mmCIF file with all atom_site columns, C-alpha atoms in Angstrom:
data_model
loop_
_atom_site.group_PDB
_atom_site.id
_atom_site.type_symbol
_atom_site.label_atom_id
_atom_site.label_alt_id
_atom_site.label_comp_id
_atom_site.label_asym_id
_atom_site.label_entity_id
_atom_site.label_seq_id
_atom_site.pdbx_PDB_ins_code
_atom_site.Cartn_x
_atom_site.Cartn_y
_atom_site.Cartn_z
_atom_site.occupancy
_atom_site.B_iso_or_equiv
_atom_site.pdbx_formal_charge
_atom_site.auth_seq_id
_atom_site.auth_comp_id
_atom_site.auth_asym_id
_atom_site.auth_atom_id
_atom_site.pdbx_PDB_model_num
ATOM 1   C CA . UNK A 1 1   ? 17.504 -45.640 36.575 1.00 47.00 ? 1   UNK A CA 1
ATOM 2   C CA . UNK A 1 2   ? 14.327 -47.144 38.717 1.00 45.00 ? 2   UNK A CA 1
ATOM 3   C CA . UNK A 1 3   ? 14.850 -44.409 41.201 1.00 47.00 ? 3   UNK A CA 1
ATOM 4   C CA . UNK A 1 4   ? 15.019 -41.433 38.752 1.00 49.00 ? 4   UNK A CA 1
ATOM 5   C CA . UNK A 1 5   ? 11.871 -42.245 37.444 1.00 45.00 ? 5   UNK A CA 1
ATOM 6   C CA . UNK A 1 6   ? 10.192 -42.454 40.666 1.00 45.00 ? 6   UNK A CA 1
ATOM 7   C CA . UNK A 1 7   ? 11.235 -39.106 41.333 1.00 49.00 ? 7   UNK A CA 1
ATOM 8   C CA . UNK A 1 8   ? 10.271 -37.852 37.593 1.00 51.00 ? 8   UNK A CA 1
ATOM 9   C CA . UNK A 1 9   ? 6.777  -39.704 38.019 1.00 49.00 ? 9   UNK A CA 1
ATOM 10  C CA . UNK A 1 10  ? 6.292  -37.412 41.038 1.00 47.00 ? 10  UNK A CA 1
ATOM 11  C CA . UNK A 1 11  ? 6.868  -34.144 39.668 1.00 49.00 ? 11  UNK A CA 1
ATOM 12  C CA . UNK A 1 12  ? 5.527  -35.100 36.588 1.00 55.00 ? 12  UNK A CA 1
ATOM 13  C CA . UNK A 1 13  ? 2.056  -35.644 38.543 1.00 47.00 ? 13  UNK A CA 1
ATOM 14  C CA . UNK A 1 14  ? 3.177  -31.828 40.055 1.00 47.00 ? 14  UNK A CA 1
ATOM 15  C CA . UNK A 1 15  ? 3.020  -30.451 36.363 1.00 41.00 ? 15  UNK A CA 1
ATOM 16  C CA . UNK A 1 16  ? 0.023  -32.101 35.228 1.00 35.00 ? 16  UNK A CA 1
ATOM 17  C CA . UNK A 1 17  ? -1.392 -30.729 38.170 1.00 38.00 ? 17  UNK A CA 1
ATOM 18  C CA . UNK A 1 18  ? -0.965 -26.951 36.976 1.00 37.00 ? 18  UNK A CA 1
ATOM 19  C CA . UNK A 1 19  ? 1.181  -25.301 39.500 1.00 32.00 ? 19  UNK A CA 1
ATOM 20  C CA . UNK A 1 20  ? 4.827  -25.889 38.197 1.00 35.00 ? 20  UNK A CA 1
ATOM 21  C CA . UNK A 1 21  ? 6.882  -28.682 38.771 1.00 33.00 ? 21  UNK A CA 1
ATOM 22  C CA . UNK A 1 22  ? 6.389  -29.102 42.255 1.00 30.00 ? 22  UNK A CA 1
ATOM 23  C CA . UNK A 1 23  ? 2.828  -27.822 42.409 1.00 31.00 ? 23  UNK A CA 1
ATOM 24  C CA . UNK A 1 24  ? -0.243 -29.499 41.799 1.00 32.00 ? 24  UNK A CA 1
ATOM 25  C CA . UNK A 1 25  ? -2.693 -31.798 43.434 1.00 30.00 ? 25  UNK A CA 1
ATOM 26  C CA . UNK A 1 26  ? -3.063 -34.449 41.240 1.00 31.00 ? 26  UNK A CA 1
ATOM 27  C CA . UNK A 1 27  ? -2.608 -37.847 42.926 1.00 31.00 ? 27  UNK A CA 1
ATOM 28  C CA . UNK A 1 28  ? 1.406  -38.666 44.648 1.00 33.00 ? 28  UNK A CA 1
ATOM 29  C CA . UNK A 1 29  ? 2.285  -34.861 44.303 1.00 31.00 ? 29  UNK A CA 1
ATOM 30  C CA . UNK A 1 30  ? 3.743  -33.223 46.924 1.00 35.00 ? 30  UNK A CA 1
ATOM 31  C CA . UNK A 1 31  ? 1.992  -31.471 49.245 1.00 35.00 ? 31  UNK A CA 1
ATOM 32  C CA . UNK A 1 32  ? 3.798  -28.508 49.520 1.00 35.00 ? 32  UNK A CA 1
ATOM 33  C CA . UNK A 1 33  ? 6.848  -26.441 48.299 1.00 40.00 ? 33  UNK A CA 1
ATOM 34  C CA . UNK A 1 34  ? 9.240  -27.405 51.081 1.00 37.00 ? 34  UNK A CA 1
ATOM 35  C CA . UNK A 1 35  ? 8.046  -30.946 49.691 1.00 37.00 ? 35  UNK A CA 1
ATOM 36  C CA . UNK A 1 36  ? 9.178  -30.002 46.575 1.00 40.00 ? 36  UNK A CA 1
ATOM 37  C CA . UNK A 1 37  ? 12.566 -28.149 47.259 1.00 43.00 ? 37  UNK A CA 1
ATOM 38  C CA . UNK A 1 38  ? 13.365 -31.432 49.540 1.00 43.00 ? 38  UNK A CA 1
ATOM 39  C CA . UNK A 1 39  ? 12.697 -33.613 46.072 1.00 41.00 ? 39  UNK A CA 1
ATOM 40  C CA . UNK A 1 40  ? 14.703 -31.728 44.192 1.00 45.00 ? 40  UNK A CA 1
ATOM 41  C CA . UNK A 1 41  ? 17.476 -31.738 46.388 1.00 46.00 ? 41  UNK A CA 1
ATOM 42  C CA . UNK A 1 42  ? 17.270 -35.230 46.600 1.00 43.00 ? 42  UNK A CA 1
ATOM 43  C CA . UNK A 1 43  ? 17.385 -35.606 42.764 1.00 46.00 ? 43  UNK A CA 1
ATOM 44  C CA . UNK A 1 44  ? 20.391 -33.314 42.640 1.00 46.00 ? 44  UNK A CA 1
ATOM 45  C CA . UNK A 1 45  ? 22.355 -35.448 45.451 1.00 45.00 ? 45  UNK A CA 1
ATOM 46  C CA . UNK A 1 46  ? 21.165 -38.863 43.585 1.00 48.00 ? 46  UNK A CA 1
ATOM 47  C CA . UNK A 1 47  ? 19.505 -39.910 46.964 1.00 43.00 ? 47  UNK A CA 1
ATOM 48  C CA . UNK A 1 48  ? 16.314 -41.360 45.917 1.00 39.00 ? 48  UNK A CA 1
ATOM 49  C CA . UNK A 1 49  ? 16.002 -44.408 48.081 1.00 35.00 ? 49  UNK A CA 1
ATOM 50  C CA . UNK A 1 50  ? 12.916 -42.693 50.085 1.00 32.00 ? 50  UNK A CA 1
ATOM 51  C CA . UNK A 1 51  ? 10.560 -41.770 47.003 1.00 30.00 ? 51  UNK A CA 1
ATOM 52  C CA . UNK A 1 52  ? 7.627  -44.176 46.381 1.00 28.00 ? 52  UNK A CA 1
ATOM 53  C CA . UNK A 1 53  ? 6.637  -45.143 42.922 1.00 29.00 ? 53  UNK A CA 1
ATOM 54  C CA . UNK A 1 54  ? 4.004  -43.663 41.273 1.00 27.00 ? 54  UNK A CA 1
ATOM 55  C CA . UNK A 1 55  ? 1.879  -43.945 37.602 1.00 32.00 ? 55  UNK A CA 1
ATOM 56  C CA . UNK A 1 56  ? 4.703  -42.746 34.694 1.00 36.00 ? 56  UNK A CA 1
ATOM 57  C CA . UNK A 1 57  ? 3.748  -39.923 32.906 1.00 47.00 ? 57  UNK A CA 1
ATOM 58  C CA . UNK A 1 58  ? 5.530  -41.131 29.401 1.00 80.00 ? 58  UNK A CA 1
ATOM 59  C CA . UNK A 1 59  ? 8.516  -40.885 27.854 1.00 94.00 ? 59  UNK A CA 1
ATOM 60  C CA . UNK A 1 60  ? 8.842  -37.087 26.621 1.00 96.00 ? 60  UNK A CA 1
ATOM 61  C CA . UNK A 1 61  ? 7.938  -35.709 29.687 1.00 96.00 ? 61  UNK A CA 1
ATOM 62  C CA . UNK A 1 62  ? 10.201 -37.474 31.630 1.00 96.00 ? 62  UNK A CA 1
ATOM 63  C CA . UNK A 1 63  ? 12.721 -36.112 29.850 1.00 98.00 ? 63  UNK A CA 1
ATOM 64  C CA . UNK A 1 64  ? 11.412 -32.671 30.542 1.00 98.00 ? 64  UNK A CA 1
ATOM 65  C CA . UNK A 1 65  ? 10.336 -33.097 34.308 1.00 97.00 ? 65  UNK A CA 1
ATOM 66  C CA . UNK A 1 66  ? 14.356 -33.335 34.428 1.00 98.00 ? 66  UNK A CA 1
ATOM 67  C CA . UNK A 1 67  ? 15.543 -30.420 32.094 1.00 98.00 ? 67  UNK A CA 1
ATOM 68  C CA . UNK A 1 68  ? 12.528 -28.259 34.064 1.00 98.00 ? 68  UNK A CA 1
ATOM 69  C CA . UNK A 1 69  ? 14.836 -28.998 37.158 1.00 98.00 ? 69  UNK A CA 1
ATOM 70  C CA . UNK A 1 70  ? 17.837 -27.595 36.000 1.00 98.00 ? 70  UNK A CA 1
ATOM 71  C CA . UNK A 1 71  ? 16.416 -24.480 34.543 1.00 98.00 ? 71  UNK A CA 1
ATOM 72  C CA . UNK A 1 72  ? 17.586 -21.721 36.997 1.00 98.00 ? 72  UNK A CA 1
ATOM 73  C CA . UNK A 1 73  ? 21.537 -23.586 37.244 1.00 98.00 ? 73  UNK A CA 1
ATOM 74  C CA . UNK A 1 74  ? 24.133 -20.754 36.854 1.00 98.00 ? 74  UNK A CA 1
ATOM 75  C CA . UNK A 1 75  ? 27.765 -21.018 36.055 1.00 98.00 ? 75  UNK A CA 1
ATOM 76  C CA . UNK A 1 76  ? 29.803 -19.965 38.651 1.00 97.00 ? 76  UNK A CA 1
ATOM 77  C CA . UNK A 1 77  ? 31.710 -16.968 37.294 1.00 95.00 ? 77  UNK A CA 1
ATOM 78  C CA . UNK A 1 78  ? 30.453 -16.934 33.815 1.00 95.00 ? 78  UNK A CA 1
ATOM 79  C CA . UNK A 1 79  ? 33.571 -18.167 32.150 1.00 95.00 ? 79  UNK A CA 1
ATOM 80  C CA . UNK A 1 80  ? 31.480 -22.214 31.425 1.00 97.00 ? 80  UNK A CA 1
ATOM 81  C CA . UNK A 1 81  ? 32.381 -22.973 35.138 1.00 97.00 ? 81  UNK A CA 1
ATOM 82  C CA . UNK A 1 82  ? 30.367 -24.432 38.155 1.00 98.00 ? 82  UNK A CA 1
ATOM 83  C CA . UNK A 1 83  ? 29.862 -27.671 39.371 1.00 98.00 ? 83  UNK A CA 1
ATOM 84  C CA . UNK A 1 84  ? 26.632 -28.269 38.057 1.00 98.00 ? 84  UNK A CA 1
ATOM 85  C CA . UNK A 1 85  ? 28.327 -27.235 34.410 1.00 98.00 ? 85  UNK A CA 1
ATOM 86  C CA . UNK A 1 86  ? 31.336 -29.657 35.471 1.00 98.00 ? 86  UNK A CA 1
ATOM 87  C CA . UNK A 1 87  ? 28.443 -32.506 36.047 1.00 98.00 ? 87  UNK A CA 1
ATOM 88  C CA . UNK A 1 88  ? 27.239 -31.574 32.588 1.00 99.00 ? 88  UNK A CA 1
ATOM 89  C CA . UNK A 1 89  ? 30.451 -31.487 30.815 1.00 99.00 ? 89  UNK A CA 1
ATOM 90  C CA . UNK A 1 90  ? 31.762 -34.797 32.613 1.00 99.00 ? 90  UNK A CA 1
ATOM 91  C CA . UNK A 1 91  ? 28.705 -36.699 31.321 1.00 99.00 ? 91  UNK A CA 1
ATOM 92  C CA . UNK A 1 92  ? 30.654 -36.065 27.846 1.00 99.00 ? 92  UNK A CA 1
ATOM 93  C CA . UNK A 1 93  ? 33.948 -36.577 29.043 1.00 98.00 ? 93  UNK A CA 1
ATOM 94  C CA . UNK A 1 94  ? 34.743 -32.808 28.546 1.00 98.00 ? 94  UNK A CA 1
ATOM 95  C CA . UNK A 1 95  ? 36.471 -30.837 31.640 1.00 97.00 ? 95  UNK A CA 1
ATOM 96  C CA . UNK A 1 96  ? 35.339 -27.244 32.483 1.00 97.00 ? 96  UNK A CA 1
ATOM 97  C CA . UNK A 1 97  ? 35.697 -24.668 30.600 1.00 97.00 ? 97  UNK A CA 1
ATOM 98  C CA . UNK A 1 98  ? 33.773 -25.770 27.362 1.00 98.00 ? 98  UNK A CA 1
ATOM 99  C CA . UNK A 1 99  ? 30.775 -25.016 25.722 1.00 98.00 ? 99  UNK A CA 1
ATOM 100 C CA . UNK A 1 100 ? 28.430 -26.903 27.216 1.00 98.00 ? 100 UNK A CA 1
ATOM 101 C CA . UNK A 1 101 ? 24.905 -26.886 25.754 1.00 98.00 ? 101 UNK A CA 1
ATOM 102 C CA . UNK A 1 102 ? 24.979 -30.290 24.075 1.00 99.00 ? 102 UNK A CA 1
ATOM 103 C CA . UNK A 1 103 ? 26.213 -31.904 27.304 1.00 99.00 ? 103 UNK A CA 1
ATOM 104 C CA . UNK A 1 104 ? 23.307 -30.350 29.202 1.00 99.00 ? 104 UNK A CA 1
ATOM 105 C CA . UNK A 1 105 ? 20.863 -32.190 26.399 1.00 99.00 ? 105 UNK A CA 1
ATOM 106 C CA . UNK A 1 106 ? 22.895 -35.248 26.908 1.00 99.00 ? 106 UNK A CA 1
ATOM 107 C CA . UNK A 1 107 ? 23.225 -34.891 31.023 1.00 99.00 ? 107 UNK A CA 1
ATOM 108 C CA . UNK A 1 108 ? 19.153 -35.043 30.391 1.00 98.00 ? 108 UNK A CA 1
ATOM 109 C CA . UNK A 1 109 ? 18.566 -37.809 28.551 1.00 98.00 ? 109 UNK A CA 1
ATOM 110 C CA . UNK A 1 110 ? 20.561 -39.145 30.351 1.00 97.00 ? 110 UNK A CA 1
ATOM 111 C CA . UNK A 1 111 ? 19.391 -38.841 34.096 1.00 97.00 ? 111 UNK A CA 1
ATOM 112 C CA . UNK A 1 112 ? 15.967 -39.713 32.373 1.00 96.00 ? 112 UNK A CA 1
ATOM 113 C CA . UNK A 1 113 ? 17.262 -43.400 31.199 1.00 95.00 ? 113 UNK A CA 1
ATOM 114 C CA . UNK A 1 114 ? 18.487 -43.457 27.974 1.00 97.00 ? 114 UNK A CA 1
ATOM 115 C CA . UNK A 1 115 ? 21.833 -44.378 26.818 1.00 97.00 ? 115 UNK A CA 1
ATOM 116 C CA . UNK A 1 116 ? 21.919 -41.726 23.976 1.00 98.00 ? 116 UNK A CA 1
ATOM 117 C CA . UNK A 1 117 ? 22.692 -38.491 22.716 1.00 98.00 ? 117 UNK A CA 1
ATOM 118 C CA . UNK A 1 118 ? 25.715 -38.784 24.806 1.00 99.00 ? 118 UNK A CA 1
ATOM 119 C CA . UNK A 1 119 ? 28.210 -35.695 22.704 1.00 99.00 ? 119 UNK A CA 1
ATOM 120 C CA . UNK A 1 120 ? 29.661 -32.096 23.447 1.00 98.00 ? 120 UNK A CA 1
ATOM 121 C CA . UNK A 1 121 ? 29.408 -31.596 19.852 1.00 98.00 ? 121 UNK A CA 1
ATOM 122 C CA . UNK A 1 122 ? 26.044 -30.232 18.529 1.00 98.00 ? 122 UNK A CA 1
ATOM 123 C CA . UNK A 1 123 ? 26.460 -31.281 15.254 1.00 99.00 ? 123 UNK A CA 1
ATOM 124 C CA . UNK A 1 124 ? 26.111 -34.690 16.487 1.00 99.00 ? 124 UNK A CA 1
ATOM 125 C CA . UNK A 1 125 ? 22.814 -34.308 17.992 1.00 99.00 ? 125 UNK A CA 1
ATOM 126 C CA . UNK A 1 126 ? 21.679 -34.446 14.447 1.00 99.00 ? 126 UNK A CA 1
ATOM 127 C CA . UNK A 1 127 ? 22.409 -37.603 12.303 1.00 98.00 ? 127 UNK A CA 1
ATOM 128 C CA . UNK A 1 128 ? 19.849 -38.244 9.452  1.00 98.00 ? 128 UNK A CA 1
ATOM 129 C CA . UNK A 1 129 ? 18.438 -41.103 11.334 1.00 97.00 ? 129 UNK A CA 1
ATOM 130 C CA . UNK A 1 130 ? 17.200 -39.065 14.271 1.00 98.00 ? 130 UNK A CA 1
ATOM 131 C CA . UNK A 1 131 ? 15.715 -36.341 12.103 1.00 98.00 ? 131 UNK A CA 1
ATOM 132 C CA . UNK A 1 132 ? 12.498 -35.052 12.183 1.00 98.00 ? 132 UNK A CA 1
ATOM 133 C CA . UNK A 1 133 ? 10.508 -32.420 10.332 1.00 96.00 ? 133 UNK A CA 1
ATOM 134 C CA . UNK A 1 134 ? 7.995  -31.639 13.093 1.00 96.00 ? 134 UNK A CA 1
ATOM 135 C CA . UNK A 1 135 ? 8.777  -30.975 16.327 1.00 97.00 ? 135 UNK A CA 1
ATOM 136 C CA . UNK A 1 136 ? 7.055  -32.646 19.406 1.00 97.00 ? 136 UNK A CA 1
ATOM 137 C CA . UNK A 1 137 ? 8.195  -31.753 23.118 1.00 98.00 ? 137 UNK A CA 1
ATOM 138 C CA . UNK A 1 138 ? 11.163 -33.190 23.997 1.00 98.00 ? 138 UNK A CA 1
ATOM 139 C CA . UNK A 1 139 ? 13.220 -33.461 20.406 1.00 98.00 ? 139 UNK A CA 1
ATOM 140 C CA . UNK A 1 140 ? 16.160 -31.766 20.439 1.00 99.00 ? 140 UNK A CA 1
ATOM 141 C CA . UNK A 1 141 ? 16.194 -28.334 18.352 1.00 99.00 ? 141 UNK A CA 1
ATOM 142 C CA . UNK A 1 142 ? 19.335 -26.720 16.404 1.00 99.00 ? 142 UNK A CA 1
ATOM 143 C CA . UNK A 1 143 ? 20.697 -23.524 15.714 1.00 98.00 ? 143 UNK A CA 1
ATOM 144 C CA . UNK A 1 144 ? 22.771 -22.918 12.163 1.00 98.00 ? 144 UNK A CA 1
ATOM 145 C CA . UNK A 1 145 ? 25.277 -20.481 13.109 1.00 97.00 ? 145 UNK A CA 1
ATOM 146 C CA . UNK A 1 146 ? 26.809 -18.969 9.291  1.00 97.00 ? 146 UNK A CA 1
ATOM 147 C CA . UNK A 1 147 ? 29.922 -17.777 10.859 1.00 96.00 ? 147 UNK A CA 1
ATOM 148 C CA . UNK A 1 148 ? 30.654 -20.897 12.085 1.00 96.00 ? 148 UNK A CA 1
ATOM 149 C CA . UNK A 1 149 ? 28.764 -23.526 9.110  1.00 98.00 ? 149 UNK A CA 1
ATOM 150 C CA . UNK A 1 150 ? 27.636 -25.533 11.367 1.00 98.00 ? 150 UNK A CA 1
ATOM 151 C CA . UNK A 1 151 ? 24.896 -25.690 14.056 1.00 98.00 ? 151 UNK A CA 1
ATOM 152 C CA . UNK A 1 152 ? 26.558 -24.019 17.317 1.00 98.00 ? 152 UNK A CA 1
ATOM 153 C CA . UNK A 1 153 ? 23.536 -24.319 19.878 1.00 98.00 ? 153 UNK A CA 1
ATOM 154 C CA . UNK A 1 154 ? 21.339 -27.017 20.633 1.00 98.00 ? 154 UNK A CA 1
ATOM 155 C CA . UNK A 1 155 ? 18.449 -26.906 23.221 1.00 98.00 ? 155 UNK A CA 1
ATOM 156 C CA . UNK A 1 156 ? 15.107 -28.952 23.679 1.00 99.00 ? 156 UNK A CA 1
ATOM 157 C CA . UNK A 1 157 ? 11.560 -28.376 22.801 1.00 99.00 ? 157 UNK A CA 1
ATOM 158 C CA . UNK A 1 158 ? 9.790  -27.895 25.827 1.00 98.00 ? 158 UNK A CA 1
ATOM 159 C CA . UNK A 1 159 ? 6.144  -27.166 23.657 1.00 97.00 ? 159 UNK A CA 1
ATOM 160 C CA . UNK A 1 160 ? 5.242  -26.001 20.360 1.00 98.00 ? 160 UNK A CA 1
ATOM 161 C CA . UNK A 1 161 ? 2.261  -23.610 19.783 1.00 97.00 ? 161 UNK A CA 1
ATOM 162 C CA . UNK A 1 162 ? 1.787  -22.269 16.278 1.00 96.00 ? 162 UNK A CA 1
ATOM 163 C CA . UNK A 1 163 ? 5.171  -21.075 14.873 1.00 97.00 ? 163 UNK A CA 1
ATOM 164 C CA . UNK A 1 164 ? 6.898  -20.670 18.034 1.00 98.00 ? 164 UNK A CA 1
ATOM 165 C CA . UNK A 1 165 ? 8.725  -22.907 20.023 1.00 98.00 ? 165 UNK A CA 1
ATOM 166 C CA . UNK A 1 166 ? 9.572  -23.163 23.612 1.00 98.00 ? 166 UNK A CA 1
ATOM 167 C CA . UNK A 1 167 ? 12.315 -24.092 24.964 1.00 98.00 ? 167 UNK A CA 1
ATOM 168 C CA . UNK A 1 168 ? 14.546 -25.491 27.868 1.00 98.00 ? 168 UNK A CA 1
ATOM 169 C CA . UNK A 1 169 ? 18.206 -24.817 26.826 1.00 98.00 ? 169 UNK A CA 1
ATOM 170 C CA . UNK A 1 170 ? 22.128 -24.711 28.339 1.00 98.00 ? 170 UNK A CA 1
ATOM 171 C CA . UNK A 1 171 ? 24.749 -22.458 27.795 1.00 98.00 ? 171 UNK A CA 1
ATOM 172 C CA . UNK A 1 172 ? 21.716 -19.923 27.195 1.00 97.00 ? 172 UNK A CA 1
ATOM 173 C CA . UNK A 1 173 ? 20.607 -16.514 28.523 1.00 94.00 ? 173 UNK A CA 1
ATOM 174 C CA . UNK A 1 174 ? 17.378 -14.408 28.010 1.00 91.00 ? 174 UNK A CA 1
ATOM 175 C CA . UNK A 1 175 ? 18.222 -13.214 25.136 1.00 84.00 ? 175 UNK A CA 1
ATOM 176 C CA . UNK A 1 176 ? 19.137 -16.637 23.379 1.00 79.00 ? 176 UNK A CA 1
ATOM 177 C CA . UNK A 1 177 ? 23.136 -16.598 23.231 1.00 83.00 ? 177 UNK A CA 1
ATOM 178 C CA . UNK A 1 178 ? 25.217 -19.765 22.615 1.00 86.00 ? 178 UNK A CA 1
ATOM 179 C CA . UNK A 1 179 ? 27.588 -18.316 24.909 1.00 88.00 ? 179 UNK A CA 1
ATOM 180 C CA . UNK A 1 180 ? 24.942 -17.704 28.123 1.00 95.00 ? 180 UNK A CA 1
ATOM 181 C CA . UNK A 1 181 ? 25.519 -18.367 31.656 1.00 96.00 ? 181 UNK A CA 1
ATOM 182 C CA . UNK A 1 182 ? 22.735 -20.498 32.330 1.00 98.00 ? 182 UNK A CA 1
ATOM 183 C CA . UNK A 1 183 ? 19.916 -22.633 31.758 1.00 98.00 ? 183 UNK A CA 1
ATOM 184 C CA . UNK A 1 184 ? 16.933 -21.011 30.597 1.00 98.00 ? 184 UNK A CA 1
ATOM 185 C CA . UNK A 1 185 ? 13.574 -21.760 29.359 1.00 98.00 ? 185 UNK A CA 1
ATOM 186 C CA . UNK A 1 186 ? 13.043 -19.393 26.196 1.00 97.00 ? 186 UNK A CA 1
ATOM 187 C CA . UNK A 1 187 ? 10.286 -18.567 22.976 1.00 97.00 ? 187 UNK A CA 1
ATOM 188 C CA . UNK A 1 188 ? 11.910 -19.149 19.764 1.00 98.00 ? 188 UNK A CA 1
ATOM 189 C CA . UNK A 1 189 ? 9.984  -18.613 16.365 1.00 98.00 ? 189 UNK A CA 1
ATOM 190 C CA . UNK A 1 190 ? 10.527 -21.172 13.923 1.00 98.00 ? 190 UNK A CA 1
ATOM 191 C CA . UNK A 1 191 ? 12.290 -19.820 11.251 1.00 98.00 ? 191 UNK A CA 1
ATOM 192 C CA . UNK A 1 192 ? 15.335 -19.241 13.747 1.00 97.00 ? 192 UNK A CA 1
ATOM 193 C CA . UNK A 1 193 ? 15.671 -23.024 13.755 1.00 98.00 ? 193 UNK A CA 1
ATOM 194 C CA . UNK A 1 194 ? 17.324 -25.065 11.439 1.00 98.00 ? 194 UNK A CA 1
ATOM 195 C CA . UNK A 1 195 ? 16.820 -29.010 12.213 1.00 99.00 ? 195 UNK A CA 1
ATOM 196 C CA . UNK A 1 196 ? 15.150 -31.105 15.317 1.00 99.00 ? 196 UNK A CA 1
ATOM 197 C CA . UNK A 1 197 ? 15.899 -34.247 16.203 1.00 99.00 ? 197 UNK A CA 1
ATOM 198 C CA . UNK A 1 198 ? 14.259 -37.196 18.019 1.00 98.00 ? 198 UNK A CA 1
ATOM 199 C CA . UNK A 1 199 ? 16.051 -38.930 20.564 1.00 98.00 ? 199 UNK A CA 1
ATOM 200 C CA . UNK A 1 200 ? 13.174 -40.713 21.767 1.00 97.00 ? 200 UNK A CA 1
ATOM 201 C CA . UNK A 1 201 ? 11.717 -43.027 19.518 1.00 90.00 ? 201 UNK A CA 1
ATOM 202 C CA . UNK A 1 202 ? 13.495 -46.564 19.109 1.00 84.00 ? 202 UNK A CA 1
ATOM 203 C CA . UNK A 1 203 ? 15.886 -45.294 21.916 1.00 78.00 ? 203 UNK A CA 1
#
């Protein structure tokens, strides 16, 4: 856990600094792209052991330093395959092929320290203990779907700016499906969400 947040306090610093996750100039960031492909693939391999430590940037956006990382992950023939899905699924204890957007919120929270949301099932993400009226970055957000009575995608608030809500999501696509290919950042008004959740206070 020590190690992941080394490397989240690092590109962290990248964001702050303006230019994306690996950009930036701010203090510990890297100094270049190639820097910042090299972190990432060491985050992706779990080989850490090299990155210094470096000021923590809080809670919430250590959580999204991580999800920003996987945005651009693909499944492999668009059936909920891929080993990076696999990883996802397997932090839930699901095998491939499954829906997999709550295990992509969990697989998150996860790599960023905490213990919990650990489910497949997006209802779960939402038990009255954990909900919240206003969102902040880094609650999780759900979707009602009527055909189904239930909420059927789940994704996380990456900002919120008047009465629309960005987003870094799983199992998405541009056009928001629950049934995407990928993980996508996305702009989502309001209304179109039912509940959020916070997963990061007393966790």
């Amino acid at each position: 856990m020590e190690a992941n947040r080394i490397f989240l306090g690092i590109v962290c610093l990248g964001v702050i600094g303006g230019a994306g996750v690996f950009g930036g100039s701010g203090v510990g960031a890297p100094s270049s792209r190639t820097a910042g492909r090299d972190l990432l693939l060491r985050y992706s391999s779990g080989d850490l052991s090299s990155l210094r430590s470096v000021e923590m940037t809080g809670k919430r956006n250590d959580v999204l330093c991580i999800a920003r990382a996987e945005v651009g992950v693909r499944e492999l023939r668009g059936n909920n395959d891929g080993n990076r899905v696999a990883e996802y699924l397997a932090y839930t204890g699901i095998k491939v092929p499954a829906p997999w957007c709550a295990s992509y919120v969990s697989f998150v929270f996860g790599k960023a320290g905490y213990a919990q949301p650990r489910t497949a099932w997006s209802p779960a993400m939402f038990p009255i203990s954990r909900i919240v009226k206003e969102p902040k970055p880094a609650d999780v957000f759900g979707i009602w779907f009527p055909e189904l009575k239930r909420i059927a995608h789940v994704g996380l608030v990456e900002k919120v700016k008047d009465n629309w809500i960005y987003s870094i999501e799983g199992n998405s696509s541009p056009d928001g499906s629950r049934e995407g290919t990928g993980v996508y950042q996305r702009l989502r008004h309001k209304r179109t969400i039912k509940v959020y959740a916070d997963w990061i206070i007393n966790n």
